[in-house]
Short mmCIF file of C-alpha atoms in Angstrom, two decimals:
data_model
loop_
_atom_site.label_atom_id
_atom_site.label_comp_id
_atom_site.label_asym_id
_atom_site.label_seq_id
_atom_site.Cartn_x
_atom_site.Cartn_y
_atom_site.Cartn_z
CA MET A 1 -4.19 17.09 -12.33
CA ALA A 2 -7.58 15.57 -13.23
CA ARG A 3 -10.47 16.00 -10.77
CA ILE A 4 -10.72 12.82 -8.72
CA ALA A 5 -14.47 12.29 -8.64
CA GLU A 6 -14.82 12.64 -12.37
CA VAL A 7 -12.02 10.06 -13.05
CA LEU A 8 -13.47 7.63 -10.59
CA ASP A 9 -17.00 7.98 -11.99
CA ALA A 10 -15.65 6.93 -15.38
CA PHE A 11 -13.69 4.11 -13.76
CA PHE A 12 -16.77 2.13 -12.61
CA ASP A 13 -18.27 -0.31 -15.00
CA GLY A 14 -21.58 1.53 -15.64
CA ALA A 15 -22.77 4.87 -14.30
CA LEU A 16 -23.25 4.91 -10.59
CA PRO A 17 -26.71 6.17 -9.46
CA VAL A 18 -25.15 7.99 -6.51
CA ARG A 19 -23.12 11.11 -5.95
CA ILE A 20 -19.35 10.82 -5.79
CA ALA A 21 -17.27 13.40 -3.92
CA ALA A 22 -13.54 13.62 -3.25
CA TYR A 23 -11.18 15.50 -0.94
CA ASP A 24 -10.08 17.75 -3.78
CA GLY A 25 -13.59 19.26 -3.88
CA SER A 26 -14.68 17.48 -7.03
CA GLU A 27 -18.11 15.95 -7.59
CA ALA A 28 -19.58 13.54 -10.13
CA GLY A 29 -22.22 10.95 -10.64
CA ASP A 30 -25.84 11.63 -9.78
CA THR A 31 -25.39 14.85 -7.86
CA GLY A 32 -29.10 14.91 -6.96
CA CYS A 33 -28.95 11.58 -5.12
CA PRO A 34 -29.24 11.68 -1.32
CA TYR A 35 -26.38 9.13 -1.05
CA THR A 36 -22.76 10.05 -1.54
CA LEU A 37 -19.54 8.05 -1.94
CA ASP A 38 -17.12 10.46 -0.30
CA ILE A 39 -13.37 9.76 -0.72
CA THR A 40 -11.98 11.74 2.23
CA SER A 41 -8.19 11.22 1.87
CA PRO A 42 -5.37 10.27 -0.49
CA ARG A 43 -5.16 6.93 1.29
CA GLY A 44 -8.76 6.17 0.37
CA LEU A 45 -8.02 6.91 -3.28
CA ALA A 46 -4.94 4.70 -3.21
CA TYR A 47 -7.00 1.85 -1.77
CA LEU A 48 -9.47 2.19 -4.69
CA LEU A 49 -6.72 2.34 -7.31
CA THR A 50 -4.47 -0.45 -6.03
CA ALA A 51 -7.17 -3.05 -5.27
CA PRO A 52 -9.86 -2.70 -7.99
CA GLY A 53 -13.21 -4.26 -7.12
CA ASP A 54 -14.93 -4.77 -3.81
CA LEU A 55 -11.66 -5.21 -1.90
CA GLY A 56 -10.46 -1.64 -2.58
CA LEU A 57 -13.89 -0.21 -1.75
CA ALA A 58 -13.97 -2.29 1.44
CA ARG A 59 -10.49 -1.22 2.56
CA ALA A 60 -11.28 2.49 2.07
CA TYR A 61 -14.59 2.11 3.86
CA VAL A 62 -13.37 0.10 6.81
CA SER A 63 -10.45 2.49 7.38
CA GLY A 64 -12.80 5.50 7.28
CA ASP A 65 -11.27 6.93 4.10
CA LEU A 66 -14.49 6.27 2.20
CA VAL A 67 -17.68 7.52 3.85
CA LEU A 68 -21.13 6.45 2.68
CA ARG A 69 -23.04 9.64 3.38
CA GLY A 70 -26.83 9.49 3.79
CA THR A 71 -26.78 6.02 5.41
CA HIS A 72 -26.04 4.66 8.87
CA PRO A 73 -22.77 2.62 8.90
CA GLY A 74 -24.62 -0.12 10.75
CA ASP A 75 -27.06 -0.48 7.82
CA PRO A 76 -25.93 0.94 4.50
CA TYR A 77 -28.56 -1.12 2.71
CA PRO A 78 -30.47 1.83 1.11
CA MET A 79 -27.34 2.89 -0.68
CA LEU A 80 -26.13 -0.63 -1.52
CA VAL A 81 -29.42 -1.67 -3.13
CA LEU A 82 -29.15 1.36 -5.49
CA MET A 83 -25.57 0.43 -6.40
CA ALA A 84 -26.25 -3.33 -6.73
CA GLY A 85 -24.59 -4.72 -9.90
CA ARG A 86 -22.84 -1.47 -10.68
CA THR A 87 -19.72 -1.56 -8.40
CA ASP A 88 -17.50 -3.75 -10.55
CA ILE A 89 -14.26 -1.97 -11.36
CA PRO A 90 -12.57 -3.60 -14.34
CA ARG A 91 -8.90 -4.37 -13.78
CA PRO A 92 -7.13 -1.75 -15.90
CA GLY A 93 -4.67 -2.71 -18.56
CA PRO A 94 -1.13 -1.25 -18.79
CA LEU A 95 -2.20 1.65 -20.99
CA ASP A 96 -5.09 2.46 -18.63
CA VAL A 97 -2.74 2.40 -15.64
CA LEU A 98 -0.34 4.84 -17.36
CA ARG A 99 -3.21 7.12 -18.21
CA LEU A 100 -4.56 7.04 -14.62
CA MET A 101 -1.11 7.70 -13.22
CA ALA A 102 -0.85 10.76 -15.46
CA ASP A 103 -4.33 11.92 -14.39
CA LEU A 104 -4.10 11.21 -10.67
CA GLY A 105 -0.39 11.04 -9.78
CA VAL A 106 2.00 8.08 -9.39
CA SER A 107 1.94 8.31 -5.61
CA ASN A 108 -1.70 7.19 -5.55
CA PHE A 109 -0.61 3.84 -6.99
CA ILE A 110 1.54 2.85 -4.01
CA PRO A 111 -0.56 0.29 -2.04
CA PRO A 112 -1.24 1.41 1.53
CA LYS A 113 -1.06 -1.06 4.34
CA PRO A 114 -4.45 -2.89 4.64
CA PRO A 115 -6.72 -2.07 7.66
CA PRO A 116 -6.01 -4.22 10.76
CA GLU A 117 -9.44 -5.79 10.44
CA GLU A 118 -8.37 -7.57 7.28
CA HIS A 119 -7.48 -11.27 7.44
CA LEU A 120 -4.43 -11.37 5.18
CA PRO A 121 -3.89 -14.35 2.90
CA ALA A 122 -1.58 -17.10 3.93
CA TRP A 123 1.18 -16.06 1.55
CA ARG A 124 1.46 -12.71 3.30
CA THR A 125 1.49 -13.98 6.86
CA LYS A 126 2.56 -17.65 7.13
CA LEU A 127 5.72 -18.54 5.21
CA ASP A 128 6.85 -21.23 7.62
CA GLY A 129 5.58 -24.13 5.58
CA LEU A 130 3.58 -25.16 2.50
CA ARG A 131 0.77 -26.40 4.71
CA TRP A 132 -0.51 -22.79 4.88
CA PHE A 133 -1.09 -22.82 1.12
CA GLN A 134 -3.51 -25.74 1.36
CA ARG A 135 -7.04 -24.64 2.12
CA HIS A 136 -9.10 -26.32 4.91
CA THR A 137 -6.39 -27.93 6.86
CA GLU A 138 -7.24 -28.15 10.57
CA GLU A 139 -4.79 -25.42 11.48
CA ARG A 140 -5.96 -23.06 8.73
CA ASP A 141 -9.65 -23.72 9.47
CA ALA A 142 -9.09 -22.96 13.17
CA ASP A 143 -7.44 -19.65 12.20
CA ALA A 144 -10.33 -18.67 9.87
CA ILE A 145 -12.92 -19.48 12.56
CA ARG A 146 -11.02 -17.41 15.17
CA HIS A 147 -11.04 -14.44 12.85
CA HIS A 148 -14.77 -14.41 12.41
CA TYR A 149 -16.34 -16.01 15.49
CA ASP A 150 -13.99 -15.02 18.32
CA VAL A 151 -14.54 -11.29 17.82
CA SER A 152 -16.49 -10.87 21.10
CA ASN A 153 -19.41 -12.78 22.54
CA ARG A 154 -20.81 -9.49 23.80
CA PHE A 155 -20.67 -8.01 20.31
CA TYR A 156 -22.66 -10.96 18.92
CA GLU A 157 -25.14 -10.67 21.75
CA LEU A 158 -25.84 -7.10 20.72
CA VAL A 159 -26.11 -7.96 16.98
CA LEU A 160 -27.90 -11.32 17.07
CA GLY A 161 -30.20 -10.70 19.94
CA PRO A 162 -31.21 -13.10 22.78
CA SER A 163 -31.30 -16.18 20.50
CA MET A 164 -27.52 -15.91 19.83
CA THR A 165 -28.26 -17.58 16.53
CA TYR A 166 -26.11 -16.67 13.52
CA THR A 167 -27.94 -18.53 10.78
CA CYS A 168 -31.03 -17.96 8.63
CA ALA A 169 -34.31 -17.73 10.55
CA VAL A 170 -37.70 -18.89 9.27
CA PHE A 171 -40.46 -16.27 9.20
CA ALA A 172 -43.94 -17.70 9.46
CA ARG A 173 -45.02 -14.13 8.52
CA PRO A 174 -42.86 -11.18 7.39
CA VAL A 175 -43.64 -9.19 10.53
CA ALA A 176 -42.51 -11.89 12.96
CA THR A 177 -39.79 -10.84 15.33
CA LEU A 178 -36.23 -12.10 14.82
CA GLU A 179 -36.57 -14.18 18.02
CA GLU A 180 -39.83 -15.75 16.90
CA ALA A 181 -38.26 -16.58 13.51
CA GLN A 182 -35.19 -18.18 14.98
CA GLU A 183 -37.27 -20.33 17.28
CA ALA A 184 -39.47 -21.29 14.25
CA LYS A 185 -36.26 -22.29 12.43
CA TYR A 186 -35.13 -24.58 15.19
CA ASP A 187 -38.60 -26.04 15.50
CA LEU A 188 -38.77 -26.73 11.78
CA ILE A 189 -35.46 -28.54 11.85
CA CYS A 190 -36.53 -30.61 14.84
CA ARG A 191 -39.70 -31.62 12.98
CA LYS A 192 -37.78 -32.44 9.82
CA LEU A 193 -35.53 -34.65 11.89
CA ASP A 194 -38.54 -36.18 13.59
CA LEU A 195 -36.92 -35.81 17.01
CA ARG A 196 -38.33 -37.84 19.89
CA PRO A 197 -37.61 -37.80 23.65
CA GLY A 198 -34.51 -39.82 24.52
CA GLN A 199 -32.96 -39.72 21.06
CA ARG A 200 -29.39 -38.62 20.41
CA LEU A 201 -28.79 -35.54 18.28
CA LEU A 202 -25.43 -34.34 16.96
CA ASP A 203 -25.19 -30.66 15.92
CA LEU A 204 -22.11 -29.95 13.80
CA GLY A 205 -20.82 -26.44 13.93
CA CYS A 206 -23.19 -25.67 16.82
CA GLY A 207 -22.28 -22.02 17.28
CA TRP A 208 -23.49 -20.72 20.68
CA GLY A 209 -25.57 -23.85 21.16
CA GLY A 210 -28.94 -22.57 20.01
CA MET A 211 -30.04 -25.77 18.31
CA VAL A 212 -28.56 -27.97 21.10
CA ARG A 213 -30.45 -26.11 23.82
CA PHE A 214 -33.74 -25.82 21.88
CA ALA A 215 -33.79 -29.54 20.94
CA ALA A 216 -32.95 -30.64 24.51
CA ARG A 217 -35.46 -28.27 26.08
CA GLU A 218 -38.41 -28.61 23.64
CA TYR A 219 -37.93 -32.16 22.31
CA GLY A 220 -36.32 -34.01 25.18
CA VAL A 221 -33.34 -35.30 23.21
CA HIS A 222 -29.75 -35.79 24.38
CA ALA A 223 -27.99 -33.19 22.21
CA LEU A 224 -24.25 -32.87 21.59
CA GLY A 225 -22.82 -29.88 19.76
CA VAL A 226 -19.27 -29.27 18.55
CA THR A 227 -17.74 -25.92 17.44
CA LEU A 228 -14.25 -24.85 16.39
CA SER A 229 -14.69 -21.53 18.18
CA ARG A 230 -13.42 -21.50 21.76
CA GLU A 231 -15.49 -18.35 22.54
CA GLN A 232 -18.68 -19.95 21.22
CA ALA A 233 -18.15 -23.13 23.27
CA SER A 234 -17.54 -21.20 26.42
CA TRP A 235 -20.69 -19.10 25.99
CA ALA A 236 -22.79 -22.23 25.14
CA GLN A 237 -21.52 -24.21 28.08
CA ARG A 238 -22.45 -21.38 30.46
CA ALA A 239 -25.93 -21.00 28.90
CA ILE A 240 -26.57 -24.78 29.23
CA LYS A 241 -25.78 -24.55 32.99
CA GLU A 242 -27.92 -21.49 33.48
CA GLU A 243 -30.90 -23.25 31.80
CA HIS A 244 -30.34 -26.40 33.86
CA LEU A 245 -29.99 -28.49 30.64
CA ASP A 246 -26.81 -30.29 31.77
CA PRO A 247 -28.33 -33.77 31.80
CA TYR A 248 -29.47 -33.34 28.18
CA ALA A 249 -27.18 -30.92 26.35
CA GLU A 250 -23.42 -30.66 25.83
CA VAL A 251 -21.23 -28.42 23.73
CA ARG A 252 -17.53 -29.16 23.09
CA HIS A 253 -14.74 -27.00 21.61
CA LEU A 254 -13.68 -29.57 19.02
CA ASP A 255 -12.91 -29.98 15.36
CA TYR A 256 -15.67 -32.30 14.11
CA ARG A 257 -13.06 -34.44 12.39
CA HIS A 258 -11.97 -35.62 15.84
CA LEU A 259 -15.40 -36.65 17.07
CA ASP A 260 -15.36 -40.45 17.72
CA GLU A 261 -18.99 -41.06 18.88
CA ALA A 262 -21.47 -42.61 16.42
CA GLY A 263 -24.92 -44.10 16.47
CA PHE A 264 -26.84 -40.73 16.43
CA ASP A 265 -30.55 -40.78 15.64
CA ALA A 266 -30.22 -37.37 13.91
CA ILE A 267 -27.54 -34.91 12.82
CA SER A 268 -28.06 -31.23 12.15
CA SER A 269 -25.48 -29.22 10.23
CA ILE A 270 -26.58 -25.60 10.34
CA GLY A 271 -24.22 -23.10 8.60
CA LEU A 272 -21.14 -25.34 8.67
CA THR A 273 -20.91 -26.53 5.06
CA GLU A 274 -19.91 -23.03 3.92
CA HIS A 275 -16.63 -23.43 5.94
CA ILE A 276 -15.43 -26.90 4.93
CA GLY A 277 -14.66 -26.34 1.24
CA VAL A 278 -16.49 -27.73 -1.78
CA ALA A 279 -13.76 -30.32 -2.46
CA ASN A 280 -14.30 -31.70 1.06
CA TYR A 281 -18.04 -32.24 0.69
CA PRO A 282 -17.69 -35.99 -0.06
CA ALA A 283 -15.52 -36.61 3.02
CA TYR A 284 -17.79 -34.48 5.12
CA PHE A 285 -21.05 -36.23 4.25
CA ALA A 286 -19.31 -39.65 4.47
CA PHE A 287 -18.36 -38.66 8.05
CA VAL A 288 -22.02 -37.78 8.71
CA ALA A 289 -23.27 -41.03 7.22
CA ASP A 290 -20.82 -43.02 9.41
CA ARG A 291 -22.21 -41.47 12.55
CA LEU A 292 -25.89 -41.93 11.85
CA LYS A 293 -27.86 -44.96 12.99
CA PRO A 294 -29.60 -46.92 10.20
CA ASP A 295 -32.65 -44.83 9.28
CA GLY A 296 -31.16 -41.81 11.05
CA ARG A 297 -31.75 -38.39 9.57
CA LEU A 298 -29.54 -35.50 8.40
CA LEU A 299 -30.66 -31.88 8.02
CA ASN A 300 -28.05 -29.83 6.19
CA HIS A 301 -28.74 -26.05 6.19
CA CYS A 302 -26.33 -23.95 4.22
CA ILE A 303 -25.87 -20.88 1.94
CA THR A 304 -25.60 -21.84 -1.70
CA ARG A 305 -24.83 -20.39 -5.04
CA ALA A 306 -27.83 -19.56 -7.17
CA ASP A 307 -26.25 -21.26 -10.22
CA THR A 308 -23.37 -23.49 -11.30
CA ARG A 309 -21.56 -20.95 -13.43
CA ARG A 310 -19.10 -19.69 -10.76
CA ASP A 311 -16.49 -21.37 -8.67
CA GLY A 312 -17.05 -21.81 -4.97
CA ARG A 313 -14.81 -19.12 -3.61
CA ALA A 314 -16.20 -15.99 -2.08
CA GLY A 315 -15.37 -12.46 -3.33
CA ALA A 316 -12.34 -10.66 -1.96
CA PHE A 317 -14.22 -8.61 0.68
CA ILE A 318 -15.97 -11.64 2.16
CA ASP A 319 -12.80 -13.67 2.03
CA ARG A 320 -10.56 -11.04 3.68
CA TYR A 321 -12.96 -9.44 6.20
CA VAL A 322 -15.79 -11.87 6.97
CA PHE A 323 -15.39 -15.59 6.20
CA PRO A 324 -11.74 -16.43 5.26
CA ASP A 325 -11.63 -19.48 3.02
CA GLY A 326 -15.40 -19.67 2.83
CA GLU A 327 -16.80 -21.48 -0.20
CA LEU A 328 -20.27 -21.91 -1.68
CA ALA A 329 -21.69 -24.24 -4.27
CA ALA A 330 -25.03 -24.66 -5.97
CA SER A 331 -27.57 -26.72 -4.03
CA GLY A 332 -27.35 -29.51 -6.55
CA THR A 333 -23.68 -29.92 -5.67
CA VAL A 334 -24.67 -30.40 -2.01
CA VAL A 335 -27.39 -32.86 -2.96
CA SER A 336 -24.96 -34.81 -5.14
CA ALA A 337 -22.43 -35.04 -2.30
CA VAL A 338 -25.07 -36.15 0.15
CA GLU A 339 -26.22 -38.91 -2.26
CA GLY A 340 -22.63 -39.79 -2.98
CA ALA A 341 -22.19 -40.63 0.71
CA GLY A 342 -25.00 -43.20 0.40
CA LEU A 343 -27.70 -41.06 1.99
CA GLU A 344 -31.18 -40.81 0.50
CA VAL A 345 -32.40 -37.23 -0.05
CA GLN A 346 -35.98 -36.95 1.10
CA HIS A 347 -36.63 -33.18 0.88
CA HIS A 348 -34.95 -30.07 -0.54
CA GLU A 349 -36.14 -26.54 0.28
CA ASN A 350 -34.94 -23.02 -0.60
CA LEU A 351 -35.31 -20.36 2.17
CA ARG A 352 -33.56 -17.55 0.33
CA ARG A 353 -36.06 -14.79 1.12
CA HIS A 354 -36.05 -15.71 4.81
CA TYR A 355 -32.33 -14.93 4.98
CA ALA A 356 -32.84 -11.42 3.56
CA LEU A 357 -35.36 -10.78 6.42
CA THR A 358 -32.89 -12.26 8.96
CA LEU A 359 -30.11 -9.97 7.81
CA ALA A 360 -32.37 -6.97 7.98
CA GLY A 361 -33.07 -7.86 11.63
CA TRP A 362 -29.33 -8.12 12.41
CA ASN A 363 -28.65 -4.76 10.78
CA ARG A 364 -31.42 -3.22 12.92
CA ASN A 365 -29.79 -4.65 16.01
CA LEU A 366 -26.43 -3.24 14.95
CA VAL A 367 -27.87 0.24 14.37
CA ASP A 368 -29.82 0.17 17.66
CA ASN A 369 -26.70 -0.83 19.58
CA TRP A 370 -24.12 0.98 17.47
CA ASP A 371 -22.25 2.82 20.23
CA ALA A 372 -21.99 -0.37 22.36
CA CYS A 373 -20.85 -2.44 19.36
CA VAL A 374 -18.15 0.07 18.48
CA ALA A 375 -16.95 0.19 22.13
CA GLU A 376 -16.87 -3.63 22.26
CA ALA A 377 -15.22 -4.56 18.96
CA GLY A 378 -13.89 -1.26 17.46
CA LEU A 379 -15.20 1.07 14.75
CA GLY A 380 -13.59 -0.84 11.87
CA THR A 381 -15.14 -4.18 12.86
CA ALA A 382 -18.55 -2.57 13.29
CA ARG A 383 -18.28 -1.07 9.82
CA VAL A 384 -17.31 -4.53 8.39
CA TRP A 385 -20.41 -6.14 9.91
CA GLY A 386 -22.81 -3.41 8.78
CA LEU A 387 -21.44 -3.54 5.23
CA TYR A 388 -21.38 -7.32 4.92
CA MET A 389 -24.78 -7.88 6.36
CA ALA A 390 -26.48 -5.19 4.28
CA GLY A 391 -24.60 -6.35 1.15
CA SER A 392 -25.56 -9.96 1.83
CA ARG A 393 -29.18 -8.92 2.20
CA VAL A 394 -29.03 -7.39 -1.28
CA GLY A 395 -27.50 -10.63 -2.56
CA PHE A 396 -30.30 -12.76 -1.19
CA GLU A 397 -32.96 -10.39 -2.47
CA ARG A 398 -31.42 -10.43 -5.95
CA ASN A 399 -31.10 -14.27 -6.00
CA GLU A 400 -27.33 -14.12 -6.20
CA VAL A 401 -27.14 -16.47 -3.23
CA GLN A 402 -29.67 -18.83 -1.67
CA LEU A 403 -30.18 -20.89 1.55
CA HIS A 404 -31.10 -24.52 1.26
CA HIS A 405 -32.28 -27.25 3.56
CA VAL A 406 -31.49 -30.77 2.42
CA LEU A 407 -33.11 -33.53 4.47
CA ALA A 408 -31.65 -37.04 4.05
CA THR A 409 -31.83 -40.41 5.68
CA ARG A 410 -29.42 -43.30 6.06
CA THR A 411 -31.63 -45.69 4.28
CA VAL A 412 -30.50 -49.35 4.52
CA GLU A 413 -31.57 -52.58 2.86
CA GLY A 414 -34.90 -53.76 4.07
CA GLY A 415 -36.70 -50.42 3.73
CA THR A 416 -37.16 -47.22 5.70
CA SER A 417 -39.36 -45.87 8.32
CA TYR A 418 -39.59 -42.52 6.53
CA PRO A 419 -43.31 -41.83 5.82
CA MET A 420 -44.85 -41.89 2.33
CA ARG A 421 -45.45 -38.15 2.75
CA HIS A 422 -43.65 -35.61 4.84
CA ALA A 423 -44.95 -35.24 8.38
CA PHE A 424 -43.46 -31.84 9.15
#
């Protein structure tokens, strides 16, 4: 039988600049590299062979059958940055499969059961109705949000830090702390929205209530946040009481589509657009426009594609382990949908490099609190978070994904109070 590491090294699309080792004692790749991809079991090999691409690698890694030696599992960034752009495994054709079976054995092509941390697609779990095959229904969205955000509030406290903010921060300087940068982000959004005491703010997809609490505390507004995560709402409601913000701040466990109130002076949407589906952008921004006062402002903060050449869907690893049904589009698609809803875009800003710094901070927190995170959420989940955050950092650094702010107003006939030049 062929030596496993040598076969796998040739399997990747381009030479890997790391060492490859396997349980049969074989080695290949750059044997002088301090980082090693170590396939420790036949199950790990079967994962790689039966799910080519990032899904097979992720399954083997999350299950512990692929070990990234030389890096901490809470921050495998040093190894991932070396491998960036070189981990694509072409889907083999029939002749290639037969050759691999002859080299590695037929038994290695029997797909193992996915790790329990994987969010299986609807067709494998919900065969009780065609509604599960339609993306972004209320039921399916609620299921996707539960998978990612209802892991454990304590786990998120350890990873995110005291701000409990799970969106891109804004670094006034690269050495700013994560807490300083998250506060700077909220303050920038408040200034872009031109918030004034007594105004009404709606925060869609409010998470643990960071924006709601900051705007109420620092700008004196009456802030309402809604989230589809029961765990987030519970945590935020408790934090509001502890900070004595009850008269000014509220968070509800609610699908935004069921929110009836309108007449808001400002709406912030921070990290929600990624979850609603590109096809639903027009309806979403029409909903926003209907709930703004004339001359009211919208600040949409979301991850975007760096180009228009790919469809909106995430890769298999992100879709199965991190953000089920998540979709991204180029920033121009977001702007077009905002304008299509009758809103006037006033400002458009890319904060891509800030997200790379944010992710580095979350990885540091995960490493510093590794044992507690594993005890709270399990080793597989901790591995998922380390891998996805470090991999996302590489993506933002390489301009594969971006983060955009789009500021818009509900401009009406008779003019606008928006200044001739930006005041923020």
